[in-house]
PDB file of C-alpha atoms in Angstrom:
ATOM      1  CA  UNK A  15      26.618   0.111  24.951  1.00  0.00           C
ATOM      2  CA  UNK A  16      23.777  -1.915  24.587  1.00  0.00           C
ATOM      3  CA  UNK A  17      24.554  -6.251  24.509  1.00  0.00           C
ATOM      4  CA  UNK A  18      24.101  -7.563  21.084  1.00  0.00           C
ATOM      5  CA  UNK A  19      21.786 -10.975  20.644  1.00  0.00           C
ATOM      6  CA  UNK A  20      21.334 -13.362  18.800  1.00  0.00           C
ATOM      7  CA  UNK A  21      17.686 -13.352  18.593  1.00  0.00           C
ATOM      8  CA  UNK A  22      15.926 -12.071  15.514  1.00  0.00           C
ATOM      9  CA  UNK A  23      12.374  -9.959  14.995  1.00  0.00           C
ATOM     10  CA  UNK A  24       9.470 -11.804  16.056  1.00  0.00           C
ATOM     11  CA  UNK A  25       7.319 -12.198  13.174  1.00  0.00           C
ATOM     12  CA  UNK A  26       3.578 -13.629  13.140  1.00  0.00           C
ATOM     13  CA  UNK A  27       3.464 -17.031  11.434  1.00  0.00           C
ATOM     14  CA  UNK A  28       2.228 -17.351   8.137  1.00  0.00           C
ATOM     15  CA  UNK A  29      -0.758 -18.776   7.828  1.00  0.00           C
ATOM     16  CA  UNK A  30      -1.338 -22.323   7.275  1.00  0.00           C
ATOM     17  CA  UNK A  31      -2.107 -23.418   3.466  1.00  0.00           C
ATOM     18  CA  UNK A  32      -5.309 -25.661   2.879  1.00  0.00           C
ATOM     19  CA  UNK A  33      -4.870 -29.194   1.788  1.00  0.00           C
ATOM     20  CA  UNK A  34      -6.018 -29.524  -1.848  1.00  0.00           C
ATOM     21  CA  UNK A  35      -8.329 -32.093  -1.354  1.00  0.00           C
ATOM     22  CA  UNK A  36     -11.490 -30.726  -0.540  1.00  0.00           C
ATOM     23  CA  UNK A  37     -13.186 -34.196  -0.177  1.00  0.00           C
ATOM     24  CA  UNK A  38     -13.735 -37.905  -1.033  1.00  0.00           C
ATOM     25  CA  UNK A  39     -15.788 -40.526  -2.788  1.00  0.00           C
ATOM     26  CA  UNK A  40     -17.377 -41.837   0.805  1.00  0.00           C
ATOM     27  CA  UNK A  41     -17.889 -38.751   2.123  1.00  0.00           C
ATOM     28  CA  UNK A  42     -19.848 -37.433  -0.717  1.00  0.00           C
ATOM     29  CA  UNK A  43     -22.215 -40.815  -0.889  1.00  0.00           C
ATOM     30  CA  UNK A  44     -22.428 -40.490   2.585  1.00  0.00           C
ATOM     31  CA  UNK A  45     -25.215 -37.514   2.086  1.00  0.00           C
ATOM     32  CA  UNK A  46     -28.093 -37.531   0.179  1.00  0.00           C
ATOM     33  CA  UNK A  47     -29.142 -35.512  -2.810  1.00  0.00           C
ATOM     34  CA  UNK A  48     -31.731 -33.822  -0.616  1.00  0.00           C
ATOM     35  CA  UNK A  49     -29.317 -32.987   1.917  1.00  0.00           C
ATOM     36  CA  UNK A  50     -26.966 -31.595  -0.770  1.00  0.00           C
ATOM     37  CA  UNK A  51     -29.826 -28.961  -2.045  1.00  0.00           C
ATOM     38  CA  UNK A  52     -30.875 -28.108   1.538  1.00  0.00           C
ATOM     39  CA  UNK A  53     -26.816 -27.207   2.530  1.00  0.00           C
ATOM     40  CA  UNK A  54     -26.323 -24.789  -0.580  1.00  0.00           C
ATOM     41  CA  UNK A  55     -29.980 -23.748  -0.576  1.00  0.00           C
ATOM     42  CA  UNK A  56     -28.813 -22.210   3.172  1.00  0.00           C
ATOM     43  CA  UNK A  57     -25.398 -20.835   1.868  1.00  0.00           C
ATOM     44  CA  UNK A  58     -27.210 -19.028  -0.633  1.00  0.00           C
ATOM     45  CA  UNK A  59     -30.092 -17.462   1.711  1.00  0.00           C
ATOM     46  CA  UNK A  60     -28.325 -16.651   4.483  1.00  0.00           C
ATOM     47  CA  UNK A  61     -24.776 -15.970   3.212  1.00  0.00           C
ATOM     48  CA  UNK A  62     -24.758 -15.109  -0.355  1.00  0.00           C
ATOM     49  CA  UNK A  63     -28.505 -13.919  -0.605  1.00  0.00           C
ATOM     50  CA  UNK A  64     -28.640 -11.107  -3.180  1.00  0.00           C
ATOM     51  CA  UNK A  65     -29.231  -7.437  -1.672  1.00  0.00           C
ATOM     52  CA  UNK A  66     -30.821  -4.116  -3.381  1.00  0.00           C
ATOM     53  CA  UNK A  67     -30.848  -5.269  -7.026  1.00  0.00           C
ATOM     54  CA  UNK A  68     -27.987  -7.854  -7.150  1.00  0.00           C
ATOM     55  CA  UNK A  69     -28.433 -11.298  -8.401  1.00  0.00           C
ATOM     56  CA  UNK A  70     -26.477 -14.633  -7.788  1.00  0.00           C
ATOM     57  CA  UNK A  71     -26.004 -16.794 -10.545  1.00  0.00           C
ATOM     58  CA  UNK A  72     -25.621 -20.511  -9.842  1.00  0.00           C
ATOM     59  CA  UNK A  73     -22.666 -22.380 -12.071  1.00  0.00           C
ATOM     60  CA  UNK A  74     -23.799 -25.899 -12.722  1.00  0.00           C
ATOM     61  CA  UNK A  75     -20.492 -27.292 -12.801  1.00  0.00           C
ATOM     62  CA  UNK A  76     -19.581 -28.440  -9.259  1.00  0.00           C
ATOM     63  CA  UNK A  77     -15.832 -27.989  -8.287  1.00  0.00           C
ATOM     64  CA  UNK A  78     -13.662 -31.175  -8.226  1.00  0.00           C
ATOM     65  CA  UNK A  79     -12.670 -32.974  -4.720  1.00  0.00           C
ATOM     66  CA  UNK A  80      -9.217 -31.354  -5.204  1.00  0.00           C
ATOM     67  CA  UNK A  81      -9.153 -28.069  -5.430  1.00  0.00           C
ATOM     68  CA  UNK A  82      -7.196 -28.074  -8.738  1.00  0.00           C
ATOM     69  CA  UNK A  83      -8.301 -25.910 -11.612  1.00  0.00           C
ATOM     70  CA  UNK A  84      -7.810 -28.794 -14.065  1.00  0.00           C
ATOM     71  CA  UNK A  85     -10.000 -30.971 -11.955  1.00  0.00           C
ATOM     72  CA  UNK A  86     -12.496 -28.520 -11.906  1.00  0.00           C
ATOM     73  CA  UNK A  87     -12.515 -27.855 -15.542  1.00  0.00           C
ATOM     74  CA  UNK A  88     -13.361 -31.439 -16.307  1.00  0.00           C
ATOM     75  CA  UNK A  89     -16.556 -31.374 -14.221  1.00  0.00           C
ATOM     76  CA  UNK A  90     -19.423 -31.992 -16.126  1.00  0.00           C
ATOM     77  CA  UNK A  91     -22.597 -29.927 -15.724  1.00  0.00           C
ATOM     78  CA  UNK A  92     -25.392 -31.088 -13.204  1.00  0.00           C
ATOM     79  CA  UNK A  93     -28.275 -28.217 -14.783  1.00  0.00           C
ATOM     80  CA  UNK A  94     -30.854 -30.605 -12.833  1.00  0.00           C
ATOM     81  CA  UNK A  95     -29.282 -30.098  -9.703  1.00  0.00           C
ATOM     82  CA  UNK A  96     -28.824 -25.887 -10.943  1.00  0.00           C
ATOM     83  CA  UNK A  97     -31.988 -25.779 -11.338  1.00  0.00           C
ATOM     84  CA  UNK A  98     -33.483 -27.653  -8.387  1.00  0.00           C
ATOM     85  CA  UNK A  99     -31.056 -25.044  -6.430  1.00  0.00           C
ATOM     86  CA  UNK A 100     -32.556 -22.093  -7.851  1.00  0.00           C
ATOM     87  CA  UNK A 101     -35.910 -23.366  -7.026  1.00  0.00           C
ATOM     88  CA  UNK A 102     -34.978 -24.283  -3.479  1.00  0.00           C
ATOM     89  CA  UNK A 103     -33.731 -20.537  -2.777  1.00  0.00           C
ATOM     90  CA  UNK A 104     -36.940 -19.813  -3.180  1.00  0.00           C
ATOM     91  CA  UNK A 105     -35.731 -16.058  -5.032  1.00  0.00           C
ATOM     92  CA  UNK A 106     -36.345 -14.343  -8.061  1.00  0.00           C
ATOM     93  CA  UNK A 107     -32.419 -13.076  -8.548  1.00  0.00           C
ATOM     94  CA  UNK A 108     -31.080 -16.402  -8.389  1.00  0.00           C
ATOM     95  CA  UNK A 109     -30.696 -17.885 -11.640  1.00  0.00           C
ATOM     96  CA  UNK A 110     -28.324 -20.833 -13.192  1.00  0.00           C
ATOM     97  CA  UNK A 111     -25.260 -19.448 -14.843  1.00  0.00           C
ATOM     98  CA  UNK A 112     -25.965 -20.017 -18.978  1.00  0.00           C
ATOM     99  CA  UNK A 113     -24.613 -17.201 -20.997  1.00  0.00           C
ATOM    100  CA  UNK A 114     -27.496 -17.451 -23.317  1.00  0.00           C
ATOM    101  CA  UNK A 115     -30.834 -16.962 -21.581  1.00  0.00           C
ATOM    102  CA  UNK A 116     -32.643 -13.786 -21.321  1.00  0.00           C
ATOM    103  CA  UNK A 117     -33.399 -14.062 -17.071  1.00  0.00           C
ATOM    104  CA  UNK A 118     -34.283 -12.130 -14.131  1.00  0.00           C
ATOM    105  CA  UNK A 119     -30.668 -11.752 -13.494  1.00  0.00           C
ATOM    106  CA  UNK A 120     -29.472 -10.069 -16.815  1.00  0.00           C
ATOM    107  CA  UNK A 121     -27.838  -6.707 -16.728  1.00  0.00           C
ATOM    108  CA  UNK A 122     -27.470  -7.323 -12.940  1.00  0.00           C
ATOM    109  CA  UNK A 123     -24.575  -6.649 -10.575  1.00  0.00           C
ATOM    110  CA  UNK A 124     -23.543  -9.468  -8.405  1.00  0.00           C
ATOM    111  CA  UNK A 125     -21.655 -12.942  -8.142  1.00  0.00           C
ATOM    112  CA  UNK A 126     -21.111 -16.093  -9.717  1.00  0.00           C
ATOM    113  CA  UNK A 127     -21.149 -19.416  -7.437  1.00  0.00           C
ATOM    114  CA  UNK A 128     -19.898 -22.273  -7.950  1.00  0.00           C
ATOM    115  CA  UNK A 129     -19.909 -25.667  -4.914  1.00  0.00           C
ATOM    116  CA  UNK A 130     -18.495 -28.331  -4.474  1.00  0.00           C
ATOM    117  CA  UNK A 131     -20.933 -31.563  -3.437  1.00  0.00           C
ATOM    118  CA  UNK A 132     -21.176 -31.610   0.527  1.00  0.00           C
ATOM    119  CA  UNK A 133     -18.575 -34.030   2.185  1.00  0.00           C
ATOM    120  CA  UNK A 134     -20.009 -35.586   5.317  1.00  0.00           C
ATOM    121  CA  UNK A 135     -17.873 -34.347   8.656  1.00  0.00           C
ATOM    122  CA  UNK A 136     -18.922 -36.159  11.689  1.00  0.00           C
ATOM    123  CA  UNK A 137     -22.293 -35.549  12.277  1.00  0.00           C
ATOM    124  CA  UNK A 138     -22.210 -32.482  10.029  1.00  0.00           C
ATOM    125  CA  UNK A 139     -20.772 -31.618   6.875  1.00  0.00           C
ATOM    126  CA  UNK A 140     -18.132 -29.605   4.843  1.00  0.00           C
ATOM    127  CA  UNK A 141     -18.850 -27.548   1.551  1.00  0.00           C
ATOM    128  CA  UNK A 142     -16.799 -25.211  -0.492  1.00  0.00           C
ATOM    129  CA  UNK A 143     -17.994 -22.668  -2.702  1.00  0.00           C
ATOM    130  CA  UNK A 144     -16.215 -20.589  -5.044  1.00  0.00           C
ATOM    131  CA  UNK A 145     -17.461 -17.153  -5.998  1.00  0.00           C
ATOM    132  CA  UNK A 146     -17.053 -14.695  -8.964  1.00  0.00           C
ATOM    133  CA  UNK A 147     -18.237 -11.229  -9.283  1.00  0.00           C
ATOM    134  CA  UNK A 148     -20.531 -10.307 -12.138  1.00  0.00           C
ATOM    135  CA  UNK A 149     -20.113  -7.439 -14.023  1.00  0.00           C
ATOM    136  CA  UNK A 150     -21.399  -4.373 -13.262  1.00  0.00           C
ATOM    137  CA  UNK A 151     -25.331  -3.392 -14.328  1.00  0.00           C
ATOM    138  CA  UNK A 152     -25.155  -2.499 -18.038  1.00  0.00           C
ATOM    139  CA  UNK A 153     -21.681  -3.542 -18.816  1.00  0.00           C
ATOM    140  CA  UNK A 154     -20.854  -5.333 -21.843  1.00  0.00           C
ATOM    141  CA  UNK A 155     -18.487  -8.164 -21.557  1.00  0.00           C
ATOM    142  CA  UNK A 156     -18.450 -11.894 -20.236  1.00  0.00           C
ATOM    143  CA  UNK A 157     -19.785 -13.567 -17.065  1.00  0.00           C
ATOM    144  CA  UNK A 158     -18.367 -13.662 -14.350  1.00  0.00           C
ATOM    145  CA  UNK A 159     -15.879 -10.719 -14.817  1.00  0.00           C
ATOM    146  CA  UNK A 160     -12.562 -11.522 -16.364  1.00  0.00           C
ATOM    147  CA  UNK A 161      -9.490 -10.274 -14.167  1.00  0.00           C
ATOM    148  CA  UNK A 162     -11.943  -9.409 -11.211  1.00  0.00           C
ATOM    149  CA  UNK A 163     -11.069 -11.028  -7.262  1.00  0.00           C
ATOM    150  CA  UNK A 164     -12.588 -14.168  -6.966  1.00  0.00           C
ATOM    151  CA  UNK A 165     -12.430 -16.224  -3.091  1.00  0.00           C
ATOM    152  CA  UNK A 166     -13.059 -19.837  -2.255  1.00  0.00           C
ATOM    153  CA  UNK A 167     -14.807 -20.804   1.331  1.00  0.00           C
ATOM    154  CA  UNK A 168     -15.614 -23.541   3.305  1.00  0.00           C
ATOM    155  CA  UNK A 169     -18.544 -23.874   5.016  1.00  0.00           C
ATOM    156  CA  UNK A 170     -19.606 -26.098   8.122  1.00  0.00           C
ATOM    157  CA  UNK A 171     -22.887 -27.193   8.309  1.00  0.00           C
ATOM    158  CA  UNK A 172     -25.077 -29.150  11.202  1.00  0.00           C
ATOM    159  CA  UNK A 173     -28.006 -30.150  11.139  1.00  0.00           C
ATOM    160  CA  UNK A 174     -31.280 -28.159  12.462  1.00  0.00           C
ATOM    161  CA  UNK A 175     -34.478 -29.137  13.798  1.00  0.00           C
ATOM    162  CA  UNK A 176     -36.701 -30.297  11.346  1.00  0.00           C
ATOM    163  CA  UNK A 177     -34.310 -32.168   9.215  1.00  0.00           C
ATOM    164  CA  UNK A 178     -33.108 -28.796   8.092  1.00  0.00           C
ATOM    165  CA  UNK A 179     -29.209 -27.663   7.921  1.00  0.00           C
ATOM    166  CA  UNK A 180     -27.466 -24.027   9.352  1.00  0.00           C
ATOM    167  CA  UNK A 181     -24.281 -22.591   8.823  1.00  0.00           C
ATOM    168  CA  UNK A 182     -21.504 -23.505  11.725  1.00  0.00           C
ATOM    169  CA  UNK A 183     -18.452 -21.536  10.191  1.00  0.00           C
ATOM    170  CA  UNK A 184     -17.451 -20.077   7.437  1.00  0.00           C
ATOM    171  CA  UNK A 185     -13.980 -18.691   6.214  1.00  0.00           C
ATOM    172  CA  UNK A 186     -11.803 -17.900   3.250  1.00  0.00           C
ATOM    173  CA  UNK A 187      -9.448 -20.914   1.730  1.00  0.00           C
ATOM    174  CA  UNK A 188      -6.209 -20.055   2.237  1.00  0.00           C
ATOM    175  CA  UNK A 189      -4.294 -20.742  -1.289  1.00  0.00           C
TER     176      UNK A 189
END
């Protein structure tokens, strides 16, 4: 006969949920509007950059700093800042999100993204960026695609030489 304990199965631990806030007031002011273009500019190169014939389409409407989709929803559209964006990638297949123009990105598979503003983090900074997928080359339907995955990150960022920015870490939200 074996002995009976009381312990149980070891289990991992679940992980950890995100706070909801994803920033604040002062730590948005506390980066500039250049800075802000150069961070997402580099998220979009070097981590979203559209492959083969994909395209990225950039949502003007940043997210909220509570990740709430409410809050998000009430965000008014920045198209200057879209469009400065799209100009500071620097790449044909990334376009701002508008369901009516006729673009480089029509017809195209790939992904909606949407940021938040950049929230200074000690001598760096935080983003968050939620993406979309867009539906598949010739499809007929909205964009993004309804009832598709979509994923929100965060991204650390520190500054590079030259007054430049580069990518820390990156990982998935946890909801």
């Amino acid at each position: 006969m074996g002995c009976r304990t009381a312990r149980g199965i070891v289990e991992d631990a679940p992980p950890e949920r995100d706070a909801p806030a994803r920033g604040d007031a002062a730590a948005r002011a506390a980066l500039t509007r250049d800075d802000e273009l150069a961070i997402d500019a580099v998220i979009v190169t070097r981590f979203f950059r559209p492959s083969g014939g994909q395209a990225r389409w950039i949502d003007p409407r940043p997210l909220g700093d509570v990740r709430d989709s409410v809050a998000d929803a009430r965000i008014d559209p920045d198209d200057a800042w879209a469009d400065a964006l799209r100009a500071a990638t620097g790449h044909p297949r990334v376009c701002v999100y508008d369901a009516d123009a006729d673009e480089a990105c029509a017809g195209r598979e790939g992904g909606v993204l949407r940021f938040s503003h950049p929230y200074a983090a000690g001598d760096g900074a935080r983003t968050f960026v939620r993406w979309w997928p867009a539906r598949r080359a010739g499809a007929e339907g909205p964009l993004p695609a309804r009832g598709q995955p979509t994923f929100e990150m965060v991204f650390t960022m520190a500054r590079a030489g030259g007054g430049g920015w580069r990518i820390v870490s990156q990982r998935a939200i946890t909801p």
